[in-house]
Coordinates of C-alpha atoms in Angstrom, one line a residue:
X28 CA 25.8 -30.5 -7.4
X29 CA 27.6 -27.0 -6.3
X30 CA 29.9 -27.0 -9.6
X31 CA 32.3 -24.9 -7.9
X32 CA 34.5 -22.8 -10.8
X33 CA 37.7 -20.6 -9.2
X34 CA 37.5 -17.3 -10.9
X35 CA 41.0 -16.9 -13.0
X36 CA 39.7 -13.8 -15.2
X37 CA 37.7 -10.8 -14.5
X38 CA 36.8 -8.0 -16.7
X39 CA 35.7 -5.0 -14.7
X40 CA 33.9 -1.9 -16.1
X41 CA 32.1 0.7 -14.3
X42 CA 30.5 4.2 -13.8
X43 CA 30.6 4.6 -9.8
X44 CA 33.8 3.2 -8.8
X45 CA 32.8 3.4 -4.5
X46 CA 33.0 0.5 -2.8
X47 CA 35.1 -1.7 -5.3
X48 CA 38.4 -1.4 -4.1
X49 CA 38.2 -4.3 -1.8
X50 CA 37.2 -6.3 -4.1
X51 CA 39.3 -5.9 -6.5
X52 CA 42.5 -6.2 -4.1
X53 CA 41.1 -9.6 -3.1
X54 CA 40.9 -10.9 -6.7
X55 CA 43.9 -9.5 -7.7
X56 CA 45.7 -11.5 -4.0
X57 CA 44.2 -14.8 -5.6
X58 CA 46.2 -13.9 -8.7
X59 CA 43.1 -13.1 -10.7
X60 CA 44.0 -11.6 -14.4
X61 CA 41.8 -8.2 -14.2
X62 CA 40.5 -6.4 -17.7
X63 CA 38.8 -3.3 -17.4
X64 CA 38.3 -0.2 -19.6
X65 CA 38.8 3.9 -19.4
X66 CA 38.0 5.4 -16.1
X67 CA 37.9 2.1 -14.4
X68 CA 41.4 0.5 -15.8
X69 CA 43.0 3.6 -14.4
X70 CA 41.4 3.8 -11.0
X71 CA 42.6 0.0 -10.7
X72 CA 46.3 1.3 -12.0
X73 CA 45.9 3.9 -9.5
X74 CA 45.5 0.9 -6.4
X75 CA 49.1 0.0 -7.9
X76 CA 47.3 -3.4 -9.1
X77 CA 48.4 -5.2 -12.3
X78 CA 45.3 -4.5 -15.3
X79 CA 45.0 -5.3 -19.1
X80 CA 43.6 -2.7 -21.1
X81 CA 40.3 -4.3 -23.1
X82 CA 41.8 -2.1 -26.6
X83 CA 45.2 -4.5 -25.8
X84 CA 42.6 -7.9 -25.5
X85 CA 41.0 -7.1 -28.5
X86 CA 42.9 -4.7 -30.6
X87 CA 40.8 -2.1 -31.4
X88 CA 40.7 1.3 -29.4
X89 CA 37.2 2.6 -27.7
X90 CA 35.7 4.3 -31.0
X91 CA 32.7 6.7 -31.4
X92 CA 33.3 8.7 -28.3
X93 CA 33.1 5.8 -26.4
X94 CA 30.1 4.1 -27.7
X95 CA 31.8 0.9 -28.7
X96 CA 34.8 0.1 -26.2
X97 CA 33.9 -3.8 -25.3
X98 CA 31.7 -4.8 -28.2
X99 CA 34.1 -7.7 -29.8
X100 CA 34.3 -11.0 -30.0
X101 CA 37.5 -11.8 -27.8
X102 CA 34.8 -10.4 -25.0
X103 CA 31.7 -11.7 -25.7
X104 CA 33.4 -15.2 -26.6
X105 CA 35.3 -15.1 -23.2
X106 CA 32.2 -14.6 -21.7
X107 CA 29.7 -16.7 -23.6
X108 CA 31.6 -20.1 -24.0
X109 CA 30.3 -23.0 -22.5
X110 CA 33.3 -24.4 -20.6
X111 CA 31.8 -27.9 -21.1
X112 CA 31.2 -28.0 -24.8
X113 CA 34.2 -29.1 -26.8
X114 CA 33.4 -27.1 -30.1
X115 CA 33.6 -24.0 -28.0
X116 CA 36.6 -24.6 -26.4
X117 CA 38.0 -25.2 -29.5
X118 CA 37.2 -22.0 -31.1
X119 CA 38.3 -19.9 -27.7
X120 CA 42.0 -21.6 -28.3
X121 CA 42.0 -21.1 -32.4
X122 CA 41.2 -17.0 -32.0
X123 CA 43.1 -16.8 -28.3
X124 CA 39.9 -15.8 -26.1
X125 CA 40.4 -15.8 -22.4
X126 CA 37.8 -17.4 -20.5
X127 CA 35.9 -14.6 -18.4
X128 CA 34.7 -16.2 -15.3
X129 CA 33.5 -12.7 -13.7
X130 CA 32.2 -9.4 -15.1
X131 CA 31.5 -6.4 -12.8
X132 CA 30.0 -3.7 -14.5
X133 CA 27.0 -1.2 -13.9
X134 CA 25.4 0.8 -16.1
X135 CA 25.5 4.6 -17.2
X136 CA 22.7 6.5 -14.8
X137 CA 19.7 6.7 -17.5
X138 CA 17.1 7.7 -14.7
X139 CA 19.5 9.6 -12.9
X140 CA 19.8 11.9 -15.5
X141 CA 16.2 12.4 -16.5
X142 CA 15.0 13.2 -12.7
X143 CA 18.1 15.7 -13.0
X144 CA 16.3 17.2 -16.5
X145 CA 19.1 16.6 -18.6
X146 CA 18.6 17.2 -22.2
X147 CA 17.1 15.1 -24.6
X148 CA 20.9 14.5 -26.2
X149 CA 22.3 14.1 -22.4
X150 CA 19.2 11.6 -21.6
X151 CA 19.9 9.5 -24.9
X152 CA 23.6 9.1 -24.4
X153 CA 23.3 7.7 -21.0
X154 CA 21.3 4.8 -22.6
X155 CA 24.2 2.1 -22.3
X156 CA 24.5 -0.4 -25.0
X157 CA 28.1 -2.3 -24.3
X158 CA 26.9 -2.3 -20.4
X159 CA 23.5 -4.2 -20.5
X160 CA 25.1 -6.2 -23.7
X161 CA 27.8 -7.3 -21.0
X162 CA 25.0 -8.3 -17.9
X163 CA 23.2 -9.9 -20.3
X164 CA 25.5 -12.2 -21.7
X165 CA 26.9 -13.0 -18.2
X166 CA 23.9 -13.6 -16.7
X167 CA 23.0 -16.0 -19.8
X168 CA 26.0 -18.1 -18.8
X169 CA 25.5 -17.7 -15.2
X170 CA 26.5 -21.8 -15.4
X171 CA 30.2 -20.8 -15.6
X172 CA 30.4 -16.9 -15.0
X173 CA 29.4 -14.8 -12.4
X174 CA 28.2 -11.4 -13.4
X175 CA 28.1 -8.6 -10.6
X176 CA 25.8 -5.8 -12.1
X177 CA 25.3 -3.4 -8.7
X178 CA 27.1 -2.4 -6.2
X179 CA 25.5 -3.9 -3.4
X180 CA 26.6 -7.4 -4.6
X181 CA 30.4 -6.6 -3.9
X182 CA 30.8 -7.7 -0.6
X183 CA 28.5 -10.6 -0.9
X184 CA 31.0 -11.9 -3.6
X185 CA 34.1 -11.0 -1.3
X186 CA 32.6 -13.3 1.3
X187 CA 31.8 -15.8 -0.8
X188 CA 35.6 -15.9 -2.0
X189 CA 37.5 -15.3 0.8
X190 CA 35.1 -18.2 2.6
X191 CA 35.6 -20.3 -0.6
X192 CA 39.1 -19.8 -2.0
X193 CA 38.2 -18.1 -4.6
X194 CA 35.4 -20.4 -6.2
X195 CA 32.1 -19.7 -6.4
X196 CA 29.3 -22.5 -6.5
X197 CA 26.3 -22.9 -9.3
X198 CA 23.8 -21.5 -6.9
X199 CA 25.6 -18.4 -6.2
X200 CA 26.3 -17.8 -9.8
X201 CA 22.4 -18.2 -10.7
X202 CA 21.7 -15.8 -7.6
X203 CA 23.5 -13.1 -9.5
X204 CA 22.3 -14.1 -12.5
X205 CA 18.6 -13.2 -11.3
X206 CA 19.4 -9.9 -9.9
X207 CA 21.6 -9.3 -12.9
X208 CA 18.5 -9.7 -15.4
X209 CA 16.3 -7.7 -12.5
X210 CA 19.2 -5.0 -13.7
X211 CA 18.7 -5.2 -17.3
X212 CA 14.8 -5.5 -17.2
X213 CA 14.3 -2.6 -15.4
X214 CA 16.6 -0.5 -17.0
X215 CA 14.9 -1.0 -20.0
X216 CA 11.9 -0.4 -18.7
X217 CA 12.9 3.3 -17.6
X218 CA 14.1 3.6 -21.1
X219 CA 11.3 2.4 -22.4
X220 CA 8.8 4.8 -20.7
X221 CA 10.9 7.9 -21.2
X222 CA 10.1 7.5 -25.1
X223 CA 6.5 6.1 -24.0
X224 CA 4.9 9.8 -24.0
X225 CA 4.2 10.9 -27.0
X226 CA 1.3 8.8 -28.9
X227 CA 2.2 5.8 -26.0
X228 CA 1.4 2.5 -27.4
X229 CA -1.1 0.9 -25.0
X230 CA 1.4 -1.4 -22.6
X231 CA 1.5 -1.9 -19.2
X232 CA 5.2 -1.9 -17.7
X233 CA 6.6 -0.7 -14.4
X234 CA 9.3 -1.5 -12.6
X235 CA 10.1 -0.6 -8.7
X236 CA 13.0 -1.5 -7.6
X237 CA 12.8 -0.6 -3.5
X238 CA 10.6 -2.4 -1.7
X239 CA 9.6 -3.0 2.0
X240 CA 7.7 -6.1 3.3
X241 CA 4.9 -4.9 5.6
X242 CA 3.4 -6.9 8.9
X243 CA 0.8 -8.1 7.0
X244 CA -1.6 -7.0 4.3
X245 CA -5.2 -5.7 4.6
X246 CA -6.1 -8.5 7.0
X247 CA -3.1 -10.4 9.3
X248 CA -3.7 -13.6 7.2
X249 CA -2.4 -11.8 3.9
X250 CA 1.4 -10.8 3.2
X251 CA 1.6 -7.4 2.1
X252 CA 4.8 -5.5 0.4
X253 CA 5.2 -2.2 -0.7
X254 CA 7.2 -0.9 -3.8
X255 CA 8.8 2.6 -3.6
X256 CA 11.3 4.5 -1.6
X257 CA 9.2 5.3 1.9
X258 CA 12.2 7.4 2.6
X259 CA 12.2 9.9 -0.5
X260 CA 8.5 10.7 0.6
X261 CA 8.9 10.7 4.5
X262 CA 11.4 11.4 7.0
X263 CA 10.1 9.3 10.0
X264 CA 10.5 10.9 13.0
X265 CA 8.9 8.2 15.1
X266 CA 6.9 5.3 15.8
X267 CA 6.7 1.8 14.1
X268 CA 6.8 0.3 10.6
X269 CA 4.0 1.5 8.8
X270 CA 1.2 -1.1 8.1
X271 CA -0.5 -1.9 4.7
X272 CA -3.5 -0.3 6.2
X273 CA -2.0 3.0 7.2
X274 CA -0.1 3.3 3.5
X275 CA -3.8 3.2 2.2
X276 CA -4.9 5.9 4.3
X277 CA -1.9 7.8 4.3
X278 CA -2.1 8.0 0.3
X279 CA -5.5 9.4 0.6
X280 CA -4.8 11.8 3.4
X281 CA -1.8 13.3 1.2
X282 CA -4.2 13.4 -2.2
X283 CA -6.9 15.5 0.0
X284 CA -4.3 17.9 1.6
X285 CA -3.1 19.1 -1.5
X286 CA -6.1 20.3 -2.5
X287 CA -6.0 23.4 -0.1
X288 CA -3.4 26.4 0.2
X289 CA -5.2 28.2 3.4
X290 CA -3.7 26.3 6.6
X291 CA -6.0 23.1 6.5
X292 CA -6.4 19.8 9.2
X293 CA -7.7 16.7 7.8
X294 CA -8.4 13.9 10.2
X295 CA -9.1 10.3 8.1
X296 CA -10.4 7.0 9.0
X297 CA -10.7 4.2 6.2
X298 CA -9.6 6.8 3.7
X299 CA -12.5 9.0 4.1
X300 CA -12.4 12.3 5.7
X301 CA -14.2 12.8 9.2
X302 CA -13.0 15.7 10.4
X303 CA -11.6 19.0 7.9
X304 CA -11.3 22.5 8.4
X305 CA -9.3 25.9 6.9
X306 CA -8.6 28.0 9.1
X307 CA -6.3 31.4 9.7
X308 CA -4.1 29.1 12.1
X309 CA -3.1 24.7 12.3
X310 CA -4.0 25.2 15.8
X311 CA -7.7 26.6 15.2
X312 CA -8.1 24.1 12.2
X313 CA -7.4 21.2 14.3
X314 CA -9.7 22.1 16.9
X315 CA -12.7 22.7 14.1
X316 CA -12.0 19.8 12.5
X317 CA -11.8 17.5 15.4
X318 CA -15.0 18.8 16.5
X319 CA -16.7 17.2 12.9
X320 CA -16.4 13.7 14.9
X321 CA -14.5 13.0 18.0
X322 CA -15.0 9.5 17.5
X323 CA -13.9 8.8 14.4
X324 CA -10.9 10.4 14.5
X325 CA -9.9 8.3 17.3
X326 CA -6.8 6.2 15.8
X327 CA -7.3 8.2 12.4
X328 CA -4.7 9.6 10.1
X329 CA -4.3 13.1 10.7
X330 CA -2.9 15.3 8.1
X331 CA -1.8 19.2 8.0
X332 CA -0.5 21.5 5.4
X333 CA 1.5 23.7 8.0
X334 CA 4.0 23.5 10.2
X335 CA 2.8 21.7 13.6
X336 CA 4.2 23.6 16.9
X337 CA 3.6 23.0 20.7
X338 CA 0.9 24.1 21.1
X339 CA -1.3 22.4 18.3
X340 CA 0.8 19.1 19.4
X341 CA -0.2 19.2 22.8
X342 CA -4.0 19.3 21.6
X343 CA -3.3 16.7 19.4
X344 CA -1.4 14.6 21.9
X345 CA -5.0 14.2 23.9
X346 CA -6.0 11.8 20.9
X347 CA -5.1 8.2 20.6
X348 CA -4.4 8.4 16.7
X349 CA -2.4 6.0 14.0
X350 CA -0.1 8.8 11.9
X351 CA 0.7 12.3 12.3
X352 CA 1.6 14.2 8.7
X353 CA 3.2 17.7 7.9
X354 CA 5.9 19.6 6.5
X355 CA 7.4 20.5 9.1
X356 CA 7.3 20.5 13.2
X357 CA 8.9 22.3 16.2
X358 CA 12.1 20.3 17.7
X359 CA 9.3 20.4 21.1
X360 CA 6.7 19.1 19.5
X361 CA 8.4 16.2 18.2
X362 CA 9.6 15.1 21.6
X363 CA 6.0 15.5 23.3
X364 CA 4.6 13.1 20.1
X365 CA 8.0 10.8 20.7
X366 CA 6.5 10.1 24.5
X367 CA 4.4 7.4 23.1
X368 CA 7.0 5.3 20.8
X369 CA 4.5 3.7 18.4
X370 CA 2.9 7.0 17.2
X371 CA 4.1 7.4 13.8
X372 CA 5.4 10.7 13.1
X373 CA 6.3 11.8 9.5
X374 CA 7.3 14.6 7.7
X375 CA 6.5 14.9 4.1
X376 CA 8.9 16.0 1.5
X377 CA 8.9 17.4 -1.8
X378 CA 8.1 14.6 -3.7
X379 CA 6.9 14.6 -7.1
X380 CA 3.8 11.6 -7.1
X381 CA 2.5 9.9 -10.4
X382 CA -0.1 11.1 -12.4
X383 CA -1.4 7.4 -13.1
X384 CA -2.8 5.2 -10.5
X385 CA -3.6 1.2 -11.3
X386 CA -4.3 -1.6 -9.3
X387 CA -4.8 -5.4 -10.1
X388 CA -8.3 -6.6 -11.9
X389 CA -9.7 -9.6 -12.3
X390 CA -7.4 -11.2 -14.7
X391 CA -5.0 -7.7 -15.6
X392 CA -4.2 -4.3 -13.9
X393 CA -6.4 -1.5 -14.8
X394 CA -4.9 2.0 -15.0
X395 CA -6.4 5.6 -15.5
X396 CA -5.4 9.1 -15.1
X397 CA -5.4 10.1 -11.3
X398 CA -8.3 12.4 -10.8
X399 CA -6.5 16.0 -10.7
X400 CA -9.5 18.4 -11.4
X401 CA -10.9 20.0 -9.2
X402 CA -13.9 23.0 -10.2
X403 CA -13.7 26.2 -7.9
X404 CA -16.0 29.0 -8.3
X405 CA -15.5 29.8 -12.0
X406 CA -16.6 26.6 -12.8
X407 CA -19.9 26.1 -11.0
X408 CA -22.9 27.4 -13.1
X409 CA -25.8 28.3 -11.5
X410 CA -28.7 27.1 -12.5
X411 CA -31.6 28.3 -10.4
X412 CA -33.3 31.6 -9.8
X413 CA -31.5 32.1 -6.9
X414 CA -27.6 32.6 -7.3
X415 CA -25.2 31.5 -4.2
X416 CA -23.7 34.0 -2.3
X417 CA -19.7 34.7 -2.6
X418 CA -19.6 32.2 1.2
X419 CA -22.1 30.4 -0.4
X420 CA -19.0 29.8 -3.2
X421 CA -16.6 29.1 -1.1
X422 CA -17.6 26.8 0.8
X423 CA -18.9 24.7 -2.1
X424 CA -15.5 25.0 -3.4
X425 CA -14.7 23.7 0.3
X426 CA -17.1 20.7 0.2
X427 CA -15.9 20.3 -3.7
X428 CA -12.7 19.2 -2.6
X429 CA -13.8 16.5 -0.2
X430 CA -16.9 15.0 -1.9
X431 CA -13.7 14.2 -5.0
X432 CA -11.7 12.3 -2.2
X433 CA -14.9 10.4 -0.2
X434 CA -15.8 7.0 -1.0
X435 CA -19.1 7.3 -3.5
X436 CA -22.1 7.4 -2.5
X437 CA -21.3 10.3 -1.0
X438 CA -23.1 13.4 0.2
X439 CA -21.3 16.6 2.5
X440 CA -22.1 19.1 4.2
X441 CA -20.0 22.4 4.4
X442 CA -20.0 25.7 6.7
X443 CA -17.3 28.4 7.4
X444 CA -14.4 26.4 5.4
X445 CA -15.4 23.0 7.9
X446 CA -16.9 19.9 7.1
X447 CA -19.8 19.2 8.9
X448 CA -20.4 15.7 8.0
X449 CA -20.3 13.9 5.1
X450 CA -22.5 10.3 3.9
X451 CA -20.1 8.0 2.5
X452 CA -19.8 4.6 0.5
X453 CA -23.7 3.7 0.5
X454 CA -25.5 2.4 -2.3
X455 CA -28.5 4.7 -2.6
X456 CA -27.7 9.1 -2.9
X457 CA -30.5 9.1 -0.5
X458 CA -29.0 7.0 2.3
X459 CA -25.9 9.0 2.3
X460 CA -27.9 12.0 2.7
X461 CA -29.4 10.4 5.6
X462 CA -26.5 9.1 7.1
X463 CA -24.8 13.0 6.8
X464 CA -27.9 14.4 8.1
X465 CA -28.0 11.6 11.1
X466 CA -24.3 12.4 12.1
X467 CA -24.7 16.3 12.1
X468 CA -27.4 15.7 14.6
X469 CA -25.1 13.6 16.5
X470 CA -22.5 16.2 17.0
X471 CA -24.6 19.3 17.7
X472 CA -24.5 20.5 14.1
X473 CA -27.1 22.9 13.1
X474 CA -27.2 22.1 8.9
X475 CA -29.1 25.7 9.0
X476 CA -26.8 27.8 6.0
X477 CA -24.5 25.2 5.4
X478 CA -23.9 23.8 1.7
X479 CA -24.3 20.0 0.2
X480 CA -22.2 18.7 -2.8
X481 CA -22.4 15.5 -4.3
X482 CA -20.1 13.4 -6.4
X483 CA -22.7 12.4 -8.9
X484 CA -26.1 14.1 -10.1
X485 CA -29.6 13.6 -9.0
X486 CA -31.4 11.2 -10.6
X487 CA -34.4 12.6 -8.7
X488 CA -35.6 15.7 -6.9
X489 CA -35.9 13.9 -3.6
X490 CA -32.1 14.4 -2.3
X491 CA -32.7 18.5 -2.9
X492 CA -36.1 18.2 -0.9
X493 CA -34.6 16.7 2.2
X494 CA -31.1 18.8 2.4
X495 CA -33.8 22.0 2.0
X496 CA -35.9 21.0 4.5
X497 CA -32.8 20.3 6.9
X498 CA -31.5 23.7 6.2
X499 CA -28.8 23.9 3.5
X500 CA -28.9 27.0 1.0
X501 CA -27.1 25.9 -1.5
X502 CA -26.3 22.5 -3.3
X503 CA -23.6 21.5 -5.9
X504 CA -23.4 18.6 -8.1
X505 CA -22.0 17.8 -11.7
X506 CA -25.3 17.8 -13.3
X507 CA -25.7 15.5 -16.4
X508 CA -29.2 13.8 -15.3
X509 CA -32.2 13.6 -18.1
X510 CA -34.1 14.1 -15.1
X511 CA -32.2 17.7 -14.1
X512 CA -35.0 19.8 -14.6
X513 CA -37.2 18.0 -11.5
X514 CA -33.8 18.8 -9.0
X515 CA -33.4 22.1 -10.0
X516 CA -37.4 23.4 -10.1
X517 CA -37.1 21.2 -6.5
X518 CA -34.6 24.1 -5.3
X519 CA -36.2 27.0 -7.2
X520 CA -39.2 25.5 -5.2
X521 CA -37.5 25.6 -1.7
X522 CA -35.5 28.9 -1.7
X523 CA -31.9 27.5 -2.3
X524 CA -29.4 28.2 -4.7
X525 CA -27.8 25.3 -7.1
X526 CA -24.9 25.1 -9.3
X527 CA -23.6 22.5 -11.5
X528 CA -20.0 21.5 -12.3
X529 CA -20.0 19.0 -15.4
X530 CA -17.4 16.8 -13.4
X531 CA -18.1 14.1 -12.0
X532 CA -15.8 12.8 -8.9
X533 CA -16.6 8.8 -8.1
X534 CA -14.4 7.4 -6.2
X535 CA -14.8 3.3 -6.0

C-alpha cells in the first residue's frame, strides 16, 4: 500500500537558507499553506510568497532570546496527530490545530562551532532544543508527515512532488524518517561527547556521518566502507579510488611520518616500514631509504614530510608503487606521476587526527589511547659501563621511532639517521633478530656501528649476544625484565653500550 497523502501544510524553519528557494516556490504553486519562524519567515516574505508567522499560529511571541519560538501545542499537535484516529482528530478541530503534513528544518551548527573554538557559552547555545524536538516528532509520525531535516533532501522531495502532484507515498515518508533520526542521533552524539571529557563515563559512541564504499574489503570477497571525510585529509591529485588495503597502510605511513621534523622518506609495505631515512634533502632520503629494500618497496606506500619536486619524482617514477604522500609537490612533478593514471597521488592537509583508536572485538569494540610517546635522548638511561655516543643517541632515537610503528616482534637496525633492516611480526625476539640480521646481509648492509632497538625487553641475554657479535654498539629497549641484569652484564660483556626507556611500544 503507497498511502499517498498531498501535502496541504508546511512549517519551515531553518539556519542555512541555500538551496530552499525552489522548494519552497513549488509548494507554495500547489497552494501549500507555509509556517515558518524569524530569519526563515522573512527570507520566504522576501521571494514575495504568502507565510504565516508561527507567534500568529500559536499566539505566543519567540521568548527567551529565542529559545522557545515553536515549542506549543498547536505545533506539536499539528505534527503529531494520527490522521487515522478519530479521538485525535477530534481534539485538532476543538483547539483549531492545522494538520502539518511537512516540516523542513535543520539544526543550529553545534559542531561547527566547536571545530571553530567558540566559547563555552557560544558552544552551549548552539545546542538546539525546538529543532531536534521538531525532527523528532516528524519523524515519529513519518506515517502521515514528512520531515526534511538536511539540505540534501530538498530536491529529492521536489521530484518526488512535481512527479507526484504533490503527494508523497508511505515509503518516501519512512525514507526521510530514517535519515531524519540519523540527524537527531548524531547530533546528540556530538553533544554528548563535547561534555564527555571531564571524568567521561565509560560509553562507547561515535557517529560518522561521510562515508565511502570501497572495492572491496581486506580480501575481494568482503565489502569494505570507510567513515570520514577522505577529502578534509587528502587532496587527490591522481589515480583511482583508494582500496581498504591502501587506507590501512596509508594510516600507518602518516602515524610514522610525523614522528620526524628533519626531511624524512618512509617507504611501507603491510604497514611496516621497509625502507626510512633523514636526510639534509627529500631527494637524498629517498635514495637512502629505497636502498633499505628495493623489493619491498615495490608497490609500497611511500610517504615524505617535504615537498616532492622533479627531480626526487623522476627517481621515484622508476618504481612501480601503490600511493605517493606529501605536503606538497611541484606543478612538474605532478604531471610526470599523472603519466600512469592509477598511481595515487595525494597531498596531505592539516588535519587534526584522533587521539583514540578502536576497532571491533570479539563481541564489543575495544578502544585505548593512540600510542603518542615517543622517548628521545633524555629519556634513555644507560645502564652499562659503557655510555652511547652523542650518534650512538641519535640514531637510537632514529630506530625508536620505527621499532613504536613495526608490527611486534620486532627488532631494527639503525645507522646515519637510515633504517637498515628491521625483524617484524614473529613470535620469538630471537627470530626477528634473525630475520633483521638475514635481510641486512641481503642488501649489502654491514651491521658494523649500527644500533638495535626493540619494542619490548629481553627476557634473556641471548638477543644482546647475537646483535654484538654481528656488530651493533649500542642497543635500546624499555627494560622491565626480572631477568635484566643477564642482558645488561651480556653488553658490559661484549663492549656495547645499552640504554633503557621504561616504554614499552607493542604494536598487535
Amino acid at each position: 500500500m503507497s498511502q499517498s497523502i498531498k501535502i496541504k501544510n508546511a512549517l519551515i524553519s531553518v539556519y542555512y537558507k541555500d538551496g530552499l528557494e525552489p522548494l519552497v516556490r513549488l509548494l507554495a504553486q500547489q497552494g501549500v499553506q507555509l509556517f515558518s519562524t524569524g530569519g526563515t519567515e522573512q527570507f520566504i516574505k522576501d521571494l514575495n510568497i504568502p507565510v504565516t508567522a508561527v507567534e500568529d499560529l500559536t499566539g505566543y511571541p519567540s521568548i527567551l532570546g529565542g529559545r522557545v519560538k515553536t515549542l506549543h501545542p498547536k505545533v506539536f499537535g499539528g505534527i503529531l496527530n494520527r490522521r487515522a484516529l478519530a479521538s485525535d482528530q477530534e481534539q485538532i478541530a476543538q483547539y483549531e490545530i492545522p494538520e502539518i503534513d511537512l516540516v523542513i528544518v535543520d539544526l543550529y551548527p553545534f559542531e561547527e562551532t566547536v571545530k571553530a573554538g567558540g566559547t563555552e557559552q557560544e558552544i552551549i547555545e548552539k545546542i538546539d532544543i525546538g529543532g531536534i524536538s521538531l525532527i523528532r516528532a516528524a519523524a515519529k509520525n513519518f506515517n502521515d508527515v514528512v520531515i526534511l531535516a538536511s539540505k540534501d533532501d530538498y530536491s529529492t522531495l521536489q521530484q518526488q512532488l512535481e512527479a507526484q502532484n504533490g503527494e508523497t507515498t508511505l515509503a518516501q515518508r519512512k525514507a526521510f524518517a530514517k535519515k531524519a533520526f540519523h540527524t537527531s542521533s548524531h547530533y546528540d552524539t556530538a553533544i554528548f561527547n563535547y561534555f564527555n571529557t571531564e571524568e567521561p563515563l565509560n560509553v562507547f559512541k561515535h557517529s560518522i556521518s561521510d562515508s565511502q564504499t570501497l572495492r572491496y574489503g581486506e580480501n575481494p570477497h568482503q565489502q569494505g566502507v570507510f567513515y570520514g571525510n577522505l577529502d578534509e585529509m587528502f587532496t587527490k591529485l591522481n589515480g583511482k579510488e583508494l582500496s581498504y588495503n591502501n587506507l590501512v597502510d596509508v594510516d600507518a605511513a602518516v602515524a610514522l611520518i610525523d614522528e620526524f621534523e628533519e626531511p624524512t622518506f618512509a617507504i611501507l609495505k603491510h604497514t611496516n616500514a621497509c625502507g626510512v631515512a633523514s636526510k639534509p634533502s627529500i631527494l637524498d632520503a629517498w635514495n637512502v631509504a629505497l636502498a633499505c629494500d628495493p623489493v619491498s618497496a615495490f608497490g609500497g606506500v611511500l610517504i615524505a614530510n617535504r615537498e616532492i619536486d622533479l627531480a626526487t619524482a623522476a627517481e621515484i617514477n622508476k618504481l612501480f608503487f601503490e600511493v605517493l604522500i606529501a605536503p606538497a609537490y611541484q606543478a612538474e612533478a605532478v604531471e610526470l606521476f599523472r603519466a600512469k593514471k592509477n598511481r595515487v597521488i595525494l597531498q596531505r592537509n592539516e588535519v587534526a587526527l584522533s587521539e583514540k583508536q578502536f576497532k571491533t572485538l570479539l563481541n564489543g569494540v575495544i578502544e585505548q589511547d593512540k600510542d603518542l610517546v615517543i622517548e628521545g635522548p633524555e629519556e634513555m638511561t644507560p645502564v652499562t659501563e659503557k655510555a652511547p655516543t652523542a650518534q650512538e643517541l641519535k640514531d637510537l632515537h632514529f630506530a625508536n621511532k620505527i621499532v613504536k610503528h613495526t608490527k611486534s616482534n620486532t627488532i631494527v637496525f639503525v645507522k646515519n639517521n637510515q633504517l637498515l633492516s628491521s625483524g617484524v611480526g614473529q613470535t620469538s625476539r630471537v627470530d626477528a633478530l634473525k630475520q633483521a640480521i638475514v635481510k641486512a646481509d641481503a642488501f649489502g648492509f654491514d651491521l658494523k656501528g649500527s644500533v638495535m632497538a626493540s619494542d619490548a625487553f629481553f627476557p634473556f641475554p641471548d638477543c644482546v649476544e647475537i646483535a654484538a657479535e654481528a656488530g651493533i654498539t649500542a642497543v635500546l629497549q624499555p627494560g622491565g625484565s626480572i631477568k635484566d641484569a643477564d642482558s645488561i652484564n651480556m653488553a658490559n660483556e661484549k663492549g656495547i653500550a645499552m640504554v633503557t626507556t621504561g616504554v614499552r611500544h607493542f604494536k598487535h
